[in-house]
Short mmCIF file of C-alpha atoms and ligand atoms in Angstrom, two decimals:
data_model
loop_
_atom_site.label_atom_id
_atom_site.label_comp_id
_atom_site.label_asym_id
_atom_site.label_seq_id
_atom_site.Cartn_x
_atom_site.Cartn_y
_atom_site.Cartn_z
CA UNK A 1 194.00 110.99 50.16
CA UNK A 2 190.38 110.22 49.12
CA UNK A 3 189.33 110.35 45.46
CA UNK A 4 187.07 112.90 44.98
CA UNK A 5 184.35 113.75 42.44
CA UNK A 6 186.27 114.87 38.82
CA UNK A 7 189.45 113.15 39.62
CA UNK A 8 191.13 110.47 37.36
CA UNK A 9 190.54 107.24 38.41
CA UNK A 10 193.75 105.34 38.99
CA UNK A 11 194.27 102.60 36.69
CA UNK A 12 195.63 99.15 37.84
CA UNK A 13 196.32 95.55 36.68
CA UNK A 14 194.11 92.74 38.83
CA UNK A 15 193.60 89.05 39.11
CA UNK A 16 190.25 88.65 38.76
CA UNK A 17 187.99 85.53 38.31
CA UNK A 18 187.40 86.40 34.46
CA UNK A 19 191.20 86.29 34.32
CA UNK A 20 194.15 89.47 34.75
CA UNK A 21 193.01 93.02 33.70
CA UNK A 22 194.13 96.17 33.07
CA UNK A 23 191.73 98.15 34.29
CA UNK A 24 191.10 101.24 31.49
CA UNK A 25 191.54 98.53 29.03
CA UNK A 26 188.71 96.58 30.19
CA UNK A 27 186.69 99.68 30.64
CA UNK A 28 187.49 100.74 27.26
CA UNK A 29 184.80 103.33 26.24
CA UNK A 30 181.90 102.15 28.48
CA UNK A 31 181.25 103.55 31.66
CA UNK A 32 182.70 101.64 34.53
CA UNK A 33 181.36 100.46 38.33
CA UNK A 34 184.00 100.19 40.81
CA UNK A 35 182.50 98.45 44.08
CA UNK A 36 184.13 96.77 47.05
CA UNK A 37 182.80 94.76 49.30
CA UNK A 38 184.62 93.27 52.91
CA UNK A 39 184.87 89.80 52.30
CA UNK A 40 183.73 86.56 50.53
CA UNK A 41 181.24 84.05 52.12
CA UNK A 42 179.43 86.59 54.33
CA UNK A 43 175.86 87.31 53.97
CA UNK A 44 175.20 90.63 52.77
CA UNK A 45 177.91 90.57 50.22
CA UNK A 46 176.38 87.71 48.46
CA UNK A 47 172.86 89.23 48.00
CA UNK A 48 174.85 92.43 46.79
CA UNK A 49 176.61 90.70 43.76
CA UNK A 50 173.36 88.53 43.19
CA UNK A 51 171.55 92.03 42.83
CA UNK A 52 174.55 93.13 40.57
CA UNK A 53 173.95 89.71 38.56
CA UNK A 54 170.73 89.82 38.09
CA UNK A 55 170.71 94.06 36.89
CA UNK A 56 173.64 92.97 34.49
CA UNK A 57 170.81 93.81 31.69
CA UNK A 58 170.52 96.94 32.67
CA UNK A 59 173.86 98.09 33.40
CA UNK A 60 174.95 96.55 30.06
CA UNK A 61 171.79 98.38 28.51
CA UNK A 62 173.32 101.60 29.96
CA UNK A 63 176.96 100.88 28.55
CA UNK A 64 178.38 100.27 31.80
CA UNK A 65 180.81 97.47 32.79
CA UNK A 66 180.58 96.35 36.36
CA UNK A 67 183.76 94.94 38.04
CA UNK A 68 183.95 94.26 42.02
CA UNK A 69 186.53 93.66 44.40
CA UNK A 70 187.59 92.20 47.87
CA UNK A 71 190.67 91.51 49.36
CA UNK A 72 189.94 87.83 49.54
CA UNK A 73 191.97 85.22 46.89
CA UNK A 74 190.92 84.20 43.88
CA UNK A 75 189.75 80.59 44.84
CA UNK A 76 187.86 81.93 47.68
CA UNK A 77 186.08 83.82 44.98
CA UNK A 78 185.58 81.01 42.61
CA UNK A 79 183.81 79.37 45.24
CA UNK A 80 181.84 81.94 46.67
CA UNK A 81 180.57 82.71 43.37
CA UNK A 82 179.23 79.44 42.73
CA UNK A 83 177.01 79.88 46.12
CA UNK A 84 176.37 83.44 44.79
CA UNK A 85 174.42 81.84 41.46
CA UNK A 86 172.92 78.67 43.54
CA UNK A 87 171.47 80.95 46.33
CA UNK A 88 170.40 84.32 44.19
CA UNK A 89 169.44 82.44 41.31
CA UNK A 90 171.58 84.50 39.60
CA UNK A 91 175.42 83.75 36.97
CA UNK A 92 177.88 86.24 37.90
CA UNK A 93 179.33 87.09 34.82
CA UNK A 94 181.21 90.12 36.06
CA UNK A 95 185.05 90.23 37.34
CA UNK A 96 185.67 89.65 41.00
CA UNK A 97 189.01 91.11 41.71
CA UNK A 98 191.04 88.93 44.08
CA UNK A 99 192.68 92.07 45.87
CA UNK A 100 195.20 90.04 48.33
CA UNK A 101 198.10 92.90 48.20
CA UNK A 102 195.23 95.74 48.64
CA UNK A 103 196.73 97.56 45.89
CA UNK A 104 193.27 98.63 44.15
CA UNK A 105 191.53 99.28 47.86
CA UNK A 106 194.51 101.87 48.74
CA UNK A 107 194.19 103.16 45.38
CA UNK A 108 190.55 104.25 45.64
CA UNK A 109 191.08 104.70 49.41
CA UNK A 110 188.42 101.44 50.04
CA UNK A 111 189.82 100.74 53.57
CA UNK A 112 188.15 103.27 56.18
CA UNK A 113 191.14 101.85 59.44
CA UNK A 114 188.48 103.56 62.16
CA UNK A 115 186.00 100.83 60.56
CA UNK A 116 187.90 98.27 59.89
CA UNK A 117 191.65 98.02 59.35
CA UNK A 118 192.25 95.06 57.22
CA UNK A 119 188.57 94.62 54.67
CA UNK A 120 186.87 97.32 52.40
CA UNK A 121 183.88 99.23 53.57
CA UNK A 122 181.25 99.35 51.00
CA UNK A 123 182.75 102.02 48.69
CA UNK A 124 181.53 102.10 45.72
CA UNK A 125 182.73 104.55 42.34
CA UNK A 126 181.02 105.50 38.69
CA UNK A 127 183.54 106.36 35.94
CA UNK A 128 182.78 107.89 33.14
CA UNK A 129 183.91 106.99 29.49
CA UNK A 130 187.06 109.72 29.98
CA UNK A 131 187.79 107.59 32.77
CA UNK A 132 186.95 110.56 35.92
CA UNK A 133 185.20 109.91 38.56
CA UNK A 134 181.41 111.00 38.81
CA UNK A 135 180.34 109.44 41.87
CA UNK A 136 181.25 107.48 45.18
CA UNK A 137 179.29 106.22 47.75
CA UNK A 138 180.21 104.59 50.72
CA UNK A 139 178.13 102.15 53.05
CA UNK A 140 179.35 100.54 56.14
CA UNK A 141 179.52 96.73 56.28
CA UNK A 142 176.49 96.30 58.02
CA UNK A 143 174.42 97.70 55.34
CA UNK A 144 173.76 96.28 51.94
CA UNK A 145 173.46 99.14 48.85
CA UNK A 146 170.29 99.73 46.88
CA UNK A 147 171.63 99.28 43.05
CA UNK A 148 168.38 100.96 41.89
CA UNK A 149 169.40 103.81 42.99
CA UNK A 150 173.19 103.63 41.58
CA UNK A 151 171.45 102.93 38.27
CA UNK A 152 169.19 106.11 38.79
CA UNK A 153 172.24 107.97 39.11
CA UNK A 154 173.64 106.55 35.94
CA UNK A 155 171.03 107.60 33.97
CA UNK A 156 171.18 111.05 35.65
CA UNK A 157 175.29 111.40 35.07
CA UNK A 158 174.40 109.97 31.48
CA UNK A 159 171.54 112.17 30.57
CA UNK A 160 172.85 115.33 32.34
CA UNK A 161 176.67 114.88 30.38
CA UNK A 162 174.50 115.67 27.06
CA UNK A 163 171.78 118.00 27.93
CA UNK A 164 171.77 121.11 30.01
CA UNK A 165 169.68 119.82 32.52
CA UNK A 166 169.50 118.48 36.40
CA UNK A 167 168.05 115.81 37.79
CA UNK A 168 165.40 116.69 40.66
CA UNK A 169 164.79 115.05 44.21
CA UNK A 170 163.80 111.32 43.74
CA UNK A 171 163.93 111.55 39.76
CA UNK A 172 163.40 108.73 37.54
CA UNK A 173 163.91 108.15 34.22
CA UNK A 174 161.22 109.32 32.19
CA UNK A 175 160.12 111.90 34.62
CA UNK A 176 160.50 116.24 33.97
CA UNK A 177 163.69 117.47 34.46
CA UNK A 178 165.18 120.84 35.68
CA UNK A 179 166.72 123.74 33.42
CA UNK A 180 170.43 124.70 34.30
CA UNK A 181 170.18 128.34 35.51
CA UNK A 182 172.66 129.73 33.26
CA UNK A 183 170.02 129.19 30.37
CA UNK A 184 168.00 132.38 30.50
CA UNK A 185 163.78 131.09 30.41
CA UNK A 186 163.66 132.91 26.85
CA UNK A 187 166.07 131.07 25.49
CA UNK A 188 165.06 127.51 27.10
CA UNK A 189 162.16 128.06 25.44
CA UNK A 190 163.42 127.76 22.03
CA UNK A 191 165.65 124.66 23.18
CA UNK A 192 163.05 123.03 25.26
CA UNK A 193 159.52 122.59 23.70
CA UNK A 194 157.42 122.95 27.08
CA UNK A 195 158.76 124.81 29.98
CA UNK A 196 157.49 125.13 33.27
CA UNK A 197 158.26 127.89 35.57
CA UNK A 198 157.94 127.39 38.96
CA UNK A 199 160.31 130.61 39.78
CA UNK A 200 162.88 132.08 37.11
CA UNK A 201 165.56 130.26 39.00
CA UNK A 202 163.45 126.65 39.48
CA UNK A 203 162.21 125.53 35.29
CA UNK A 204 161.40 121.82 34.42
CA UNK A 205 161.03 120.56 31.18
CA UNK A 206 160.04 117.25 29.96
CA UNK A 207 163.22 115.01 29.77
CA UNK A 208 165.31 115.12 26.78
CA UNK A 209 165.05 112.12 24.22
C1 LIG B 301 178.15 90.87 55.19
O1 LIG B 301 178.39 90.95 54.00
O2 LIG B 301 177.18 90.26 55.61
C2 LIG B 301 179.06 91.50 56.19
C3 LIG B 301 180.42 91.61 55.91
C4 LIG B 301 181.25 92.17 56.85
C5 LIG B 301 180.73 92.65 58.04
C6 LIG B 301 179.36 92.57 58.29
C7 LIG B 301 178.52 91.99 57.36
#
C-alpha cells in the first residue's frame, strides 16, 4: 500500500556512500527529503542530484537533511558521483543509498511495476521532525523535478506547522498569506496586525515572522 500524507514514515538501515544509516537516527530532529531516482549514470538523474548539491545551502538553511536513493550498488554510486561534481560543478555531500535488495523502494512504495518493474520512478517524500509524512510527489523517469518548488513547499509545511495560516496559489516566501477559516475575521484581527478581506471565508495577512 502507498504511503499517504500523515503516515509514519518507515524507518530502515541503508548502505549509503556516507557510510550505513539508520534512517530516524540520521534524521534526528531535522526535517528529512526522501527522493529516488531510477538509476546511476543516466542523464537526468545526474542534473537532479547536481541541483540537490548545489541547494544543499538552502535545505540545510531550512533544517532539512537530504538523503537519495537508487537501486544501483554502492560503487556504481561512488563513481557516478564523481561525474555528478565534475559535470554540475557541484560536491555531493548528501547520502546516496545503494538500494540493491529494494528494501527502502518497497517501503515507500518507489517502484510503480506498470512503469517500470525493476527501477524507482521519481518519488519523492518530506518528513517532518515527528518523523510523518507531509508530502510526496511523484515524476516519471522521463521528467526531471523542479527542487524550487519542493523547497517552496518546505517553507509552506514549515511556516504553516506554527502559524494558523495557508499558503496561496504560487506563494513564495515573503509573500501575504491566507487566514485558516476557523479563525473568526474579529479575532484575526487581534492576532494578525493587517488583514485583508477579500470575502469572510478568503483573508490574507502579511506572512508571519
Ligand atoms: C534519466 O535520468 O535520464 C533517465 C532515467 C531512466 C529513464 C529515463 C531517463
Amino acid at each position: 500500500m502507498s504511503l499517504r500524507l500523515g503516515d509514519p514514515a518507515p524507518n530502515f538501515q541503508a548502505k549509503t556512500s556516507k557510510g550505513e544509516i539508520d534512517f530516524y537516527e540520521f534524521l534526528g530532529d531535522s526535517w528529512g527529503v526522501l527522493f529516488s531516482h531510477p538509476a546511476d549514470f543516466t542523464p537526468v538523474c545526474t542534473t537532479e542530484l547536481g541541483r540537490t548539491a548545489l541547494l544543499q545551502e538552502e535545505f540545510a538553511r531550512r533544517n532539512v537533511k537530504v538523503l537519495a536513493v537508487s537501486v544501483d550498488p554502492l560503487d556504481k554510486h561512488h563513481g557516478w558521483i564523481k561525474d555528478i561534481n565534475e559535470t554540475q560543478q557541484c560536491e555531493v555531500d548528501f547520502p546516496l543509498i545503494a538500494d540493491e535488495d529494494k528494501t527502502v523502494a518497497n517501503l515507500y512504495g518507489m517502484i510503480h511495476p506498470n512503469a517500470s518493474e525493476t527501477f524507482t520512478v521519481r518519488s519523492l517524500f518530506v518528513i517532518g521532525p515527528d518523523k510523518k509524512i507531509k508530502l510526496t510527489i511523484t515524476y516519471p523517469a522521463s521528467t526531471g523535478r523542479n527542487f524550487y518548488e519542493v523547497l517552496r513547499v518546505i517553507d509552506s509545511l514549515q511556516l504553516t506547522a506554527k502559524h494558523s495560516v495557508s499558503t496561496p496559489a504560487d506563494w513564495q516566501h515573503g509573500e501575504e498569506v491566507i487566514i485558516a477559516p476557523s479563525i473568526p475575521t474579529d479575532e484575526a484581527r487581534q492576532r494578525f496586525k493587517e488583514v485583508r478581506e477579500v470575502k469572510p471565508y478568503l483573508r490574507y495577512t502579511n506572512q508571519p515572522a
